[in-house]
Amino acid sequence: MADLLACIQKGDNKELIGICEATELEIACGRPAALQATSVQPEGSQNPASPTSPTASAANELYQLYTILLLAYLIDNDLNSARFLIKRVPLNIRQSFPTKDFQTLVQVTNRLWVRDLQSVYPLLIINDETNGTAEQDGEDTAMNVEGEAPSADQHTWSPAVVPLVKSLAEQIRERSLNLLGRAYESISVSDAAIHLGYGTPSESQEFVTGKGWRVEQNWLFPPAPGAVVDGVGQGSKKEVKDELAHLTAFVTQLGRS
Amino acid sequence: MYHSNPSIKLEDLLSSCAGPFSNEKQAKNAWSMLKSAPLAVLTASMRNNADPLSHLDPAGAPILYLAVLNARLRVHNPNYNVLLHAASHFVHTAAWNQLQVAPEFAFYFAQGLAELALNAPSTIPMQQSALTILEPLQYLCAYMGGSRGRFTPVHPILAKFSLLAKHPKAALPCLDIDITEIETHASHLRYQDFLLYHYYGGMIYLQLKNFERALDFFTLTIAAPATVASAIQIEAHRKYILASLLLLGKVPSLPKYTAQPVSRALKNTNTPYDDFAKAYESLNITRLQTEVSKHQDLFNKHKNWGLVTQLMDSLVRRNIQKLTQTYLTLSLSDMAKSVGIDTPQEAERHVLQMIEEGQVYATINHREGGMVYFRDAPNRFDDEETVRRFEREIAEAHVIAKRVEKLDRSLALTKEYQGKVVGGERAGAAGLGGMMAAFNDDEILIDG
């Protein structure tokens, strides 16, 4: 588990997915008892609630692994893998999980699947009480909307997964904004707020202005497609000439063989 | 034929078969001994009651380790947890290069694992027991040839259990590598293995929504040489039809080299699917719904209902796509009416999803009253990414061309081919045989 947490710190989501996937199969084969850990207990066995019993620690390890992997899939926008993972986690294991993190992520996955973004954002809010002073910079304050009544959806995320949950909310917001930019010439502030998960129009306006959008009364206008730097270089003239020479040599050689 | 010695003991085997061997003959003798050793000997405990598996080292003597493990996998009521643990230990530490000279041990191992999972204790659901053997199967598939594109008996097993475990992604490391070598003698491959692998592989790619590759795999199943249609081919054809509709909106005709008995059987058996396909191609939602209700039970029975529902949902989007051929711009409410959706909001949801998935290029302008503007696909082929892709595909095509050339040359040297060419001449066949005869006649004339 230590290398999982280290990987989260590093912020490399693809690597995290790779490690988690390998670990899942490794546990299933190398320590199959871990998967059976919470099935029907034979008589006279240790109390499963005891923190030192092998049953409890195996279940705990699985819970962490599955929760982190599910989060990583969602951050990667790989809903397909997320759904299969959920299908794979046996009910008895799920019932033994110490927190509702995994269950909440299942709800997030289902809502993302039907593209009901409006109901996803509230699930990802980081509850202030668990995470004291962490939410003070820039966009994070937007998530903890002031004055918003605590909804029944609100779930308190365990500290270990908070960085991933924050990352997920940011990813969803960025992807939505990207899509809105591609799909709309003009969109109302209230509609945008639904896609971006903001409670008040002013927050949406503030967010999109920072990304190069134009605001006019209640309408938002995305920047023109060419204007946004998307990182695909045209290359200098010399590079293009080099490529051309390279390709010509290649094709000539093919023609000869 | 090596006769098994009934009085041989486990310890004798362990010491004489551990290697290293000074020559190939010694090695081959050792493997014969292992292969013919009685089950009772291989599954015995050591003299001090220790488990031989904890004594043996896969890094030093992988074949011996597998011989013992394979035997243990075959006993009645195997110790599930212990053997799985041994399997994991093996694949993490084995000296794979040593196994290449006696691959049958590895292939029996894969089959033994499959049996273990299928016969797991009843408290463990199938999905879970299938999951437990995926790790060793992945290693086996890759190291025994999969990573080099060589087909092995492990391939279909890995694909099947990935499906059973509800973990389609687990099979990708082998599935994603194209098969370029099939060696039937060394690996005890069966024709059925080929069919099953590509059928299961197609299903896996369907689950991963890689429809293009799914179609490739189903095509390979259907077009495999045959004198009699296999049930696997018939089932693959059903999924082939449905997947084609999802990806292309129509069903392309099968390759010309599809066996005649197979195409005949497909035409006779899969008529409901052909009818469904024609209804889908007409883009008429009512007509499609009629076909679906007619054959609902059948689609369910064939486990194709999921695909059918996906197709019904996709018909709305295909109709929206068709609009791009007629209109440059259209209001959301007109669009809704045109494709038979209730509200403009729903139409907007569809369009948004299609834009996200690249199925349509359009922009929506709400300020102008909910208008949709259809645009041309932005094709810019002058960037770095395209050049790199171009180079990569040329290089790949070059490699494949060389391989085909080599295959062609080696086939021309085989007895069968030579026989056909010469036999054709003797029989006076009009085609190639006749040509060869004419050639020889000319020679005789010239000499004489």
XYZ file of C-alpha atoms in Angstrom:
705
model
C 0.000 0.000 0.000
C 2.920 2.327 0.640
C 3.844 2.509 -3.023
C 0.216 3.250 -3.898
C 0.169 6.279 -1.652
C 3.546 7.394 -2.981
C 2.195 7.122 -6.514
C -0.771 9.298 -5.588
C 1.624 11.924 -4.291
C 3.538 11.836 -7.551
C 0.377 12.599 -9.463
C 0.966 10.151 -12.318
C -2.502 8.697 -12.819
C -1.612 6.260 -15.608
C 1.127 4.742 -13.477
C -1.274 4.510 -10.564
C -3.747 2.590 -12.702
C -1.024 0.202 -13.860
C 0.136 -0.548 -10.333
C -3.396 -1.014 -9.012
C -4.391 -3.353 -11.826
C -1.316 -5.515 -11.310
C -1.889 -5.539 -7.552
C -5.494 -6.649 -7.938
C -4.491 -9.708 -9.973
C -1.529 -10.401 -7.721
C -3.707 -10.488 -4.628
C -6.293 -12.643 -6.401
C -3.692 -15.267 -7.255
C -0.945 -15.002 -4.673
C -3.227 -14.497 -1.721
C -6.620 -15.863 -2.729
C -7.575 -16.081 0.921
C -7.743 -12.275 0.956
C -10.628 -12.371 -1.525
C -12.438 -14.968 0.540
C -11.580 -13.106 3.726
C -15.022 -11.801 4.385
C -17.061 -14.742 3.189
C -18.883 -16.989 5.639
C -16.675 -17.476 8.690
C -16.187 -21.032 9.948
C -17.196 -21.620 13.537
C -14.719 -20.707 16.189
C -12.810 -18.276 13.989
C -11.414 -15.003 15.214
C -13.699 -12.047 15.606
C -13.531 -10.340 12.177
C -13.829 -6.926 13.754
C -10.558 -7.393 15.610
C -7.978 -5.027 14.072
C -5.177 -7.534 14.285
C -6.973 -10.465 12.667
C -5.781 -11.366 9.146
C -9.354 -11.047 7.910
C -9.661 -7.377 8.845
C -6.317 -6.271 7.422
C -6.866 -8.144 4.147
C -10.293 -6.575 3.776
C -8.827 -3.166 4.542
C -6.146 -3.571 1.905
C -8.709 -4.574 -0.701
C -10.932 -1.651 0.222
C -8.097 0.826 -0.262
C -7.029 -0.768 -3.528
C -10.518 -0.816 -5.042
C -11.353 2.707 -3.924
C -8.134 4.149 -5.299
C -8.381 2.222 -8.564
C -11.971 3.305 -9.125
C -10.995 6.928 -8.541
C -8.067 6.579 -10.925
C -10.315 5.175 -13.672
C -12.755 8.064 -13.231
C -9.954 10.628 -13.372
C -8.780 8.968 -16.580
C -12.387 9.172 -17.875
C -12.341 5.407 -18.410
C -15.937 4.730 -17.423
C -15.890 1.317 -19.033
C -13.104 0.024 -16.806
C -14.814 1.659 -13.849
C -18.039 -0.237 -14.521
C -16.244 -3.560 -14.867
C -14.337 -2.952 -11.652
C -17.592 -2.342 -9.827
C -18.994 -5.572 -11.246
C -15.923 -7.404 -9.990
C -15.995 -6.286 -6.384
C -17.926 -9.000 -4.600
C -20.846 -7.870 -2.494
C -19.489 -9.443 0.657
C -16.237 -7.518 0.281
C -18.115 -4.268 -0.352
C -20.191 -4.741 2.749
C -17.057 -5.049 4.821
C -15.626 -1.704 3.726
C -15.031 0.662 6.676
C -16.334 3.769 4.889
C -18.841 4.747 2.229
C -16.113 6.022 -0.127
C -16.479 3.165 -2.579
C -20.256 3.231 -2.518
C -20.263 6.963 -3.235
C -17.893 6.422 -6.146
C -20.301 3.852 -7.536
C -22.968 6.554 -7.511
C -20.569 8.973 -9.203
C -19.831 6.400 -11.899
C -23.513 5.755 -12.564
C -24.288 9.458 -12.846
C -21.302 10.098 -15.109
C -22.434 7.212 -17.297
C -25.760 8.910 -18.008
C -24.016 12.285 -18.176
C -25.956 13.721 -15.275
C -23.164 16.074 -14.295
C -25.351 18.286 -12.183
C -25.748 15.545 -9.601
C -22.108 14.494 -9.664
C -20.470 17.667 -8.367
C -22.258 17.680 -4.996
C -20.961 14.160 -4.343
C -17.385 15.308 -4.813
C -17.433 18.212 -2.423
C -14.762 17.944 0.226
C -16.365 18.344 3.600
C -14.726 21.196 5.495
C -14.765 19.432 8.830
C -12.465 16.608 7.733
C -10.027 18.819 5.958
C -9.503 21.978 7.942
C -7.423 24.562 6.163
C -6.729 22.689 2.943
C -9.423 24.424 0.896
C -8.211 27.986 0.769
C -6.688 28.512 -2.661
C -8.363 29.601 -5.877
C -10.791 27.113 -7.296
C -11.215 25.060 -4.188
C -13.233 27.763 -2.544
C -15.593 27.575 -5.486
C -16.349 24.001 -4.561
C -17.316 24.794 -1.014
C -20.078 27.114 -1.995
C -20.837 29.404 0.874
C -24.289 29.375 2.198
C -25.188 26.153 0.408
C -27.322 23.982 2.612
C -25.709 20.598 3.334
C -27.399 18.183 0.944
C -28.296 14.616 1.726
C -25.756 13.614 -0.918
C -22.833 15.032 0.932
C -20.308 12.434 1.911
C -17.255 12.857 4.048
C -14.261 11.541 2.101
C -11.452 9.850 3.989
C -8.255 11.921 4.078
C -6.201 9.426 2.047
C -8.375 9.823 -1.052
C -9.112 13.544 -0.766
C -6.365 14.572 -3.242
C -7.784 12.162 -5.814
C -11.345 13.347 -5.276
C -10.263 16.958 -5.775
C -8.383 15.952 -8.905
C -11.470 14.177 -10.197
C -13.733 17.179 -9.701
C -11.210 19.377 -11.498
C -10.945 16.909 -14.376
C -14.701 16.702 -14.797
C -14.976 20.475 -14.790
C -12.131 20.868 -17.326
C -13.583 18.245 -19.647
C -17.007 19.876 -19.458
C -15.541 23.267 -20.248
C -13.632 21.794 -23.153
C -16.791 20.234 -24.541
C -18.797 23.416 -24.056
C -16.111 25.303 -25.919
C -16.298 22.901 -28.841
C -20.064 22.608 -28.945
C -21.398 26.098 -28.286
C -21.083 29.436 -29.983
C -23.028 30.924 -27.141
C -24.450 29.453 -23.974
C -26.453 30.958 -21.162
C -24.749 31.448 -17.826
C -27.276 29.267 -16.060
C -26.830 26.390 -18.498
C -23.072 26.619 -18.146
C -23.384 26.595 -14.377
C -25.128 23.219 -14.573
C -22.321 21.699 -16.621
C -19.606 23.220 -14.470
C -21.147 22.502 -11.113
C -21.359 26.065 -9.845
C -24.169 27.199 -7.596
C -24.136 30.863 -8.600
C -23.760 32.534 -12.042
C -20.908 34.709 -10.833
C -18.743 31.669 -10.162
C -19.258 30.310 -13.685
C -18.452 33.710 -15.107
C -15.307 33.978 -13.015
C -14.182 30.494 -14.008
C -14.679 30.843 -17.774
C -13.226 34.340 -17.935
C -10.038 32.893 -16.549
C -10.022 30.449 -19.499
C -10.367 33.047 -22.245
C -14.114 33.162 -22.623
C -16.095 36.359 -23.213
C -19.012 37.391 -21.024
C -21.928 39.570 -22.189
C -24.755 40.024 -19.733
C -26.146 36.522 -19.290
C -24.335 34.948 -22.220
C -20.972 33.251 -22.384
C -18.922 32.994 -25.552
C -16.084 30.505 -25.946
C -12.820 31.618 -27.540
C -12.355 30.926 -31.271
C -10.903 27.418 -31.893
C -7.589 28.522 -33.385
C -6.872 30.955 -30.612
C -6.530 28.303 -27.923
C -3.013 26.933 -27.657
C -3.422 23.175 -27.869
C 0.217 22.266 -27.791
C 0.514 20.707 -31.242
C 3.538 22.350 -32.737
C 3.756 23.259 -36.394
C 7.491 22.937 -36.287
C 9.918 25.345 -37.811
C 10.456 25.440 -41.568
C 13.740 23.593 -41.179
C 12.100 20.740 -39.266
C 9.467 20.368 -41.939
C 12.151 20.247 -44.651
C 14.054 17.610 -42.641
C 10.936 15.506 -42.315
C 10.279 15.790 -46.018
C 13.828 14.695 -46.881
C 13.526 11.815 -44.434
C 10.238 10.642 -45.892
C 11.495 10.943 -49.463
C 14.490 8.743 -48.651
C 12.164 6.233 -46.998
C 9.796 6.041 -49.955
C 12.653 5.751 -52.443
C 14.086 2.849 -50.502
C 10.687 1.156 -50.432
C 10.361 1.574 -54.153
C 13.701 -0.139 -54.695
C 13.050 -3.185 -52.497
C 8.208 -45.045 -25.711
C 9.637 -44.511 -22.253
C 8.303 -47.058 -19.774
C 7.429 -45.630 -16.404
C 9.246 -47.319 -13.569
C 6.655 -48.233 -10.969
C 9.120 -48.257 -8.137
C 10.539 -44.791 -8.785
C 10.294 -42.435 -5.848
C 9.704 -38.698 -5.737
C 13.166 -38.027 -4.380
C 14.725 -39.885 -7.306
C 12.829 -37.699 -9.724
C 13.752 -34.552 -7.882
C 17.452 -35.302 -7.961
C 17.752 -36.666 -11.496
C 15.470 -34.156 -13.219
C 16.582 -30.954 -11.591
C 19.369 -30.281 -14.064
C 21.436 -28.557 -15.285
C 21.965 -31.110 -18.065
C 25.210 -31.617 -19.931
C 23.574 -32.355 -23.277
C 20.229 -32.251 -25.023
C 19.723 -36.031 -24.861
C 19.990 -35.955 -21.079
C 17.475 -33.134 -20.913
C 15.015 -34.936 -23.189
C 15.342 -38.102 -21.087
C 14.556 -36.168 -17.956
C 11.405 -34.676 -19.476
C 10.217 -38.053 -20.717
C 10.685 -39.414 -17.242
C 8.679 -36.560 -15.796
C 5.927 -36.903 -18.346
C 5.492 -40.608 -17.727
C 5.942 -40.583 -13.964
C 2.839 -41.857 -12.177
C 0.563 -39.237 -10.644
C 0.946 -40.788 -7.217
C 4.697 -40.169 -7.273
C 4.543 -36.568 -8.461
C 1.933 -35.649 -5.879
C 3.682 -37.344 -2.972
C 5.159 -35.455 -0.041
C 8.871 -35.544 0.615
C 10.376 -37.884 3.159
C 10.171 -35.318 5.973
C 6.528 -34.628 5.023
C 7.508 -31.334 3.421
C 5.722 -30.044 0.331
C 8.053 -30.473 -2.662
C 6.746 -27.196 -4.041
C 8.315 -25.310 -1.177
C 11.578 -27.145 -1.804
C 11.815 -26.587 -5.575
C 12.923 -23.378 -7.251
C 11.313 -22.149 -10.484
C 14.376 -20.057 -11.224
C 16.642 -23.117 -11.223
C 14.378 -25.927 -12.418
C 11.184 -24.542 -13.891
C 10.243 -27.720 -15.772
C 10.535 -29.871 -12.684
C 8.513 -27.375 -10.683
C 5.777 -27.411 -13.289
C 5.779 -31.199 -13.533
C 4.985 -31.392 -9.832
C 2.526 -28.493 -9.910
C 0.720 -29.880 -12.961
C 0.264 -33.210 -11.204
C -1.038 -31.505 -8.089
C -3.560 -29.571 -10.147
C -5.022 -32.838 -11.366
C -5.767 -34.555 -8.083
C -9.256 -34.860 -6.806
C -10.033 -31.998 -4.392
C -6.867 -29.974 -4.967
C -5.761 -27.537 -2.297
C -7.048 -24.417 -3.977
C -5.235 -21.713 -2.014
C -1.886 -23.513 -1.833
C -1.787 -24.241 -5.555
C -2.778 -20.708 -6.533
C -0.048 -19.342 -4.345
C 2.441 -21.733 -5.963
C 1.240 -20.611 -9.401
C 1.834 -16.967 -8.543
C 5.248 -17.748 -7.105
C 6.112 -19.665 -10.254
C 5.287 -16.966 -12.783
C 7.102 -14.319 -10.774
C 10.355 -16.276 -10.508
C 10.490 -18.777 -13.382
C 13.420 -19.018 -15.795
C 11.267 -18.679 -18.905
C 14.072 -19.325 -21.377
C 14.443 -22.861 -20.047
C 10.765 -23.531 -20.624
C 10.953 -22.664 -24.329
C 12.490 -26.075 -25.125
C 9.681 -28.004 -23.443
C 6.680 -25.707 -23.812
C 4.137 -28.501 -23.340
C 4.699 -28.287 -19.577
C 3.619 -24.665 -19.666
C 0.575 -25.442 -21.793
C -0.553 -28.249 -19.477
C -0.100 -25.798 -16.640
C -2.482 -23.331 -18.283
C -5.053 -26.074 -18.788
C -4.602 -27.233 -15.208
C -5.254 -23.699 -13.965
C -8.413 -23.531 -16.059
C -9.637 -26.777 -14.500
C -8.788 -25.481 -11.041
C -10.860 -22.357 -11.556
C -13.775 -24.259 -13.042
C -13.821 -26.717 -10.141
C -13.222 -24.240 -7.325
C -15.005 -24.749 -3.991
C -18.695 -23.932 -4.278
C -18.441 -21.053 -1.811
C -16.417 -19.153 -4.405
C -18.431 -17.691 -7.310
C -17.218 -18.380 -10.869
C -16.366 -14.741 -11.448
C -14.006 -14.748 -8.485
C -12.284 -18.043 -9.238
C -11.757 -16.937 -12.843
C -10.102 -13.767 -11.546
C -7.610 -15.760 -9.470
C -5.909 -17.403 -12.453
C -5.604 -14.322 -14.667
C -2.180 -13.285 -13.420
C -0.423 -16.578 -14.201
C -2.272 -16.824 -17.523
C -1.062 -13.360 -18.504
C 2.541 -14.327 -17.836
C 2.194 -17.690 -19.588
C 0.611 -16.185 -22.667
C 3.218 -13.473 -22.989
C 6.335 -15.516 -22.222
C 5.410 -18.626 -24.192
C 5.056 -16.767 -27.448
C 2.290 -14.201 -27.184
C 4.643 -11.247 -26.932
C 6.261 -12.323 -30.223
C 2.978 -12.885 -32.024
C 3.102 -16.659 -31.767
C -0.235 -18.365 -31.144
C -0.343 -20.694 -28.128
C -2.990 -22.826 -26.397
C -2.889 -20.265 -23.594
C -4.435 -17.535 -25.757
C -8.004 -18.888 -25.807
C -7.813 -19.763 -22.103
C -6.729 -16.246 -21.149
C -9.486 -14.733 -23.289
C -12.167 -17.036 -21.891
C -11.321 -16.460 -18.257
C -10.954 -12.708 -18.690
C -14.556 -12.738 -19.860
C -15.671 -14.984 -16.996
C -13.872 -12.804 -14.468
C -15.563 -9.681 -15.858
C -12.088 -8.272 -16.497
C -11.823 -7.894 -20.280
C -8.829 -5.578 -20.014
C -6.731 -8.387 -18.494
C -6.470 -10.135 -21.868
C -5.285 -7.055 -23.758
C -1.524 -7.601 -23.364
C -1.889 -10.661 -25.610
C -4.936 -9.660 -27.630
C -3.358 -6.437 -28.822
C -0.445 -8.277 -30.432
C -1.320 -9.594 -33.886
C -0.763 -13.297 -34.456
C 1.908 -13.851 -37.078
C 3.077 -17.385 -36.290
C 1.131 -20.564 -35.782
C 3.216 -23.627 -35.081
C 0.929 -26.618 -34.827
C 3.367 -29.435 -34.018
C 5.200 -28.085 -31.025
C 2.260 -26.719 -29.140
C -0.614 -29.182 -29.637
C -2.855 -26.480 -31.005
C -6.310 -27.365 -32.242
C -8.376 -25.672 -34.912
C -10.942 -25.020 -32.216
C -8.397 -22.990 -30.219
C -8.072 -20.608 -33.136
C -11.836 -20.195 -33.497
C -12.473 -19.795 -29.785
C -9.638 -17.319 -29.275
C -10.882 -15.007 -31.975
C -14.493 -15.357 -30.908
C -13.732 -14.599 -27.255
C -11.309 -11.884 -28.332
C -14.020 -10.250 -30.404
C -16.339 -10.297 -27.406
C -13.663 -8.703 -25.260
C -13.105 -5.895 -27.742
C -16.891 -5.406 -27.874
C -16.950 -4.944 -24.110
C -14.085 -2.474 -24.379
C -15.986 -0.690 -27.156
C -13.187 -1.218 -29.673
C -15.574 -2.175 -32.448
C -13.044 -2.064 -35.258
C -10.810 -4.689 -33.725
C -13.820 -6.723 -32.615
C -14.878 -6.919 -36.250
C -11.383 -8.029 -37.287
C -11.483 -10.846 -34.763
C -14.981 -12.006 -35.708
C -13.992 -11.955 -39.378
C -11.002 -14.181 -38.629
C -13.315 -16.639 -36.879
C -15.859 -16.732 -39.684
C -13.380 -16.840 -42.549
C -11.176 -19.564 -41.074
C -10.737 -22.443 -43.534
C -13.366 -25.119 -42.937
C -15.110 -28.054 -44.531
C -17.983 -27.846 -42.098
C -19.433 -24.805 -40.340
C -18.653 -24.638 -36.646
C -21.184 -23.429 -34.094
C -18.537 -20.943 -32.991
C -18.499 -19.421 -36.463
C -22.278 -19.135 -36.507
C -22.305 -17.340 -33.160
C -19.435 -15.115 -34.208
C -21.362 -14.140 -37.317
C -24.296 -12.889 -35.221
C -22.024 -10.606 -33.244
C -20.266 -9.640 -36.468
C -23.553 -8.364 -37.884
C -24.473 -6.398 -34.767
C -20.996 -4.925 -34.296
C -20.835 -3.877 -37.960
C -24.123 -2.048 -37.603
C -22.835 -0.225 -34.538
C -19.589 0.793 -36.150
C -20.496 1.269 -39.802
C -24.282 1.390 -39.972
C -24.205 -1.500 -42.421
C -22.901 -5.043 -42.713
C -19.932 -5.446 -45.071
C -19.823 -8.668 -47.060
C -17.615 -11.455 -45.758
C -14.156 -12.018 -47.273
C -14.053 -13.941 -50.558
C -12.016 -16.697 -48.940
C -14.787 -17.618 -46.507
C -15.433 -21.352 -46.802
C -18.524 -22.214 -48.858
C -20.064 -24.558 -46.261
C -19.700 -21.782 -43.716
C -21.322 -19.005 -45.756
C -24.170 -21.341 -46.638
C -24.775 -22.265 -43.003
C -24.648 -18.612 -41.986
C -27.222 -17.637 -44.575
C -29.582 -20.385 -43.454
C -29.232 -19.972 -39.719
C -28.882 -16.251 -39.093
C -31.832 -14.875 -41.093
C -33.320 -13.002 -38.088
C -30.075 -11.086 -37.807
C -30.006 -10.331 -41.530
C -33.575 -9.017 -41.297
C -32.632 -6.917 -38.292
C -29.671 -5.516 -40.217
C -31.825 -4.531 -43.201
C -34.288 -2.793 -40.867
C -31.434 -0.904 -39.199
C -29.978 0.183 -42.513
C -33.327 1.663 -43.495
C -32.951 4.061 -40.532
C -36.657 3.582 -39.846
C -37.194 3.380 -36.092
C -40.660 1.804 -36.334
C -39.468 -0.864 -38.730
C -36.562 -1.662 -36.424
C -38.807 -1.934 -33.393
C -41.033 -4.396 -35.252
C -38.069 -6.626 -36.064
C -36.841 -6.420 -32.487
C -40.156 -7.471 -30.938
C -40.414 -10.324 -33.451
C -37.102 -11.812 -32.371
C -36.702 -10.549 -28.819
C -36.621 -14.009 -27.261
C -34.063 -15.214 -29.757
C -31.746 -12.259 -29.195
C -32.046 -12.854 -25.478
C -31.322 -16.537 -25.807
C -28.207 -15.762 -27.832
C -27.064 -13.259 -25.181
C -27.133 -10.482 -27.774
C -29.827 -8.357 -26.161
C -27.290 -5.810 -24.843
C -25.981 -5.176 -28.354
C -29.516 -4.916 -29.726
C -30.477 -2.242 -27.175
C -27.281 -0.326 -27.935
C -28.274 -0.412 -31.594
C -31.795 0.837 -30.927
C -30.370 3.779 -28.975
C -27.905 4.507 -31.741
C -30.579 4.790 -34.428
C -31.633 8.232 -33.227
C -28.047 9.396 -33.585
C -27.719 7.902 -37.045
C -30.803 9.840 -38.072
C -29.264 13.031 -36.714
C -26.103 12.263 -38.658
C -28.175 11.878 -41.814
C -29.481 15.407 -41.300
C -25.978 16.757 -41.838
C -26.232 15.625 -45.440
C -29.260 17.816 -46.055
C -28.937 20.819 -43.766
C -26.293 23.397 -43.039
C -28.238 24.687 -40.094
C -31.329 23.549 -38.240
C -33.174 24.488 -35.091
C -33.177 22.059 -32.180
C -36.969 21.849 -32.235
C -37.027 21.034 -35.955
C -34.346 18.436 -35.370
C -36.390 16.833 -32.613
C -39.465 16.638 -34.858
C -37.460 15.273 -37.743
C -35.922 12.328 -35.888
C -38.890 11.614 -33.674
C -37.665 12.869 -30.297
C -40.047 14.542 -27.848
C -38.236 17.727 -26.855
C -35.539 20.033 -28.227
C -33.696 19.598 -24.924
C -33.394 15.891 -25.606
C -32.147 16.643 -29.103
C -29.562 18.952 -27.587
C -28.416 16.196 -25.231
C -27.948 13.842 -28.167
C -26.053 16.424 -30.216
C -23.805 17.239 -27.284
C -22.957 13.593 -26.779
C -22.286 13.147 -30.479
C -19.967 16.144 -30.524
C -18.136 14.727 -27.519
C -17.603 11.389 -29.235
C -16.707 12.905 -32.575
C -19.769 11.513 -34.361
C -20.751 14.930 -35.634
C -19.108 18.323 -36.053
C -21.512 21.047 -35.077
C -21.982 24.070 -32.865
C -25.071 25.216 -31.006
C -26.052 28.832 -30.702
C -28.601 29.454 -27.998
C -28.691 33.186 -28.327
C -29.963 32.817 -31.882
C -32.827 30.624 -30.681
C -31.387 27.165 -30.293
C -29.838 26.743 -33.739
C -27.415 23.990 -34.704
C -24.762 24.674 -37.339
C -23.249 21.630 -39.015
C -19.603 21.987 -39.893
C -16.997 20.069 -41.843
C -14.650 17.786 -39.961
C -11.472 19.696 -39.105
C -8.895 17.647 -41.012
C -5.477 19.095 -40.554
C -2.910 16.620 -41.772
C 0.072 18.895 -41.605
C 1.134 18.439 -38.000
C 3.804 16.403 -36.257
C 1.399 13.759 -35.044
C 0.308 12.893 -38.584
C 3.892 12.622 -39.808
C 4.798 10.309 -36.952
C 1.735 8.172 -37.595
C 2.537 8.042 -41.298
C 6.085 6.846 -40.609
C 4.885 4.261 -38.146
C 2.347 2.810 -40.545
C 4.843 2.683 -43.429
C 7.312 0.847 -41.216
C 4.646 -1.630 -40.116
C 3.515 -2.245 -43.682
C 7.137 -2.812 -44.671
C 7.615 -5.432 -41.948
C 4.422 -7.232 -42.905
C 5.339 -7.179 -46.614
C 8.701 -8.789 -45.865
C 7.002 -11.434 -43.751
C 4.481 -12.261 -46.460
C 7.305 -12.529 -48.997
C 9.125 -14.968 -46.736
C 5.964 -17.007 -46.191
C 5.286 -17.084 -49.911
C 8.784 -18.359 -50.661
C 8.667 -21.060 -47.994
C 5.229 -22.220 -49.179
C 6.486 -22.535 -52.742
C 9.138 -24.951 -51.518
C 6.713 -27.303 -49.752
C 5.965 -30.763 -51.103
C 2.242 -30.079 -51.318
C 2.655 -27.049 -53.529
C 5.205 -28.709 -55.800
C 2.959 -31.744 -55.991
C -0.004 -29.669 -57.074
C 2.003 -27.914 -59.746
C 3.455 -31.114 -61.179
C 0.231 -33.098 -60.726
C -1.670 -30.400 -62.533
C 0.637 -30.789 -65.546
C 0.217 -34.581 -65.683
C -3.553 -34.303 -65.478
C -3.430 -31.838 -68.331
C -5.273 -29.143 -66.403
C -6.034 -26.067 -68.446
C -4.700 -23.613 -65.913
C -1.293 -23.486 -64.377
C -0.687 -27.191 -65.112
C -1.306 -26.641 -68.799
C 1.046 -23.717 -68.812
C 3.810 -25.797 -67.283
C 3.206 -28.535 -69.871
C 3.506 -26.034 -72.685
C 6.726 -24.753 -71.186
C 8.237 -28.243 -71.077
C 7.136 -28.976 -74.640
C 8.973 -25.887 -75.802
C 12.071 -27.092 -74.004
C 11.918 -30.446 -75.765
C 11.492 -28.720 -79.119
C 14.490 -26.516 -78.459
C 16.664 -29.426 -77.368
C 15.605 -31.547 -80.293
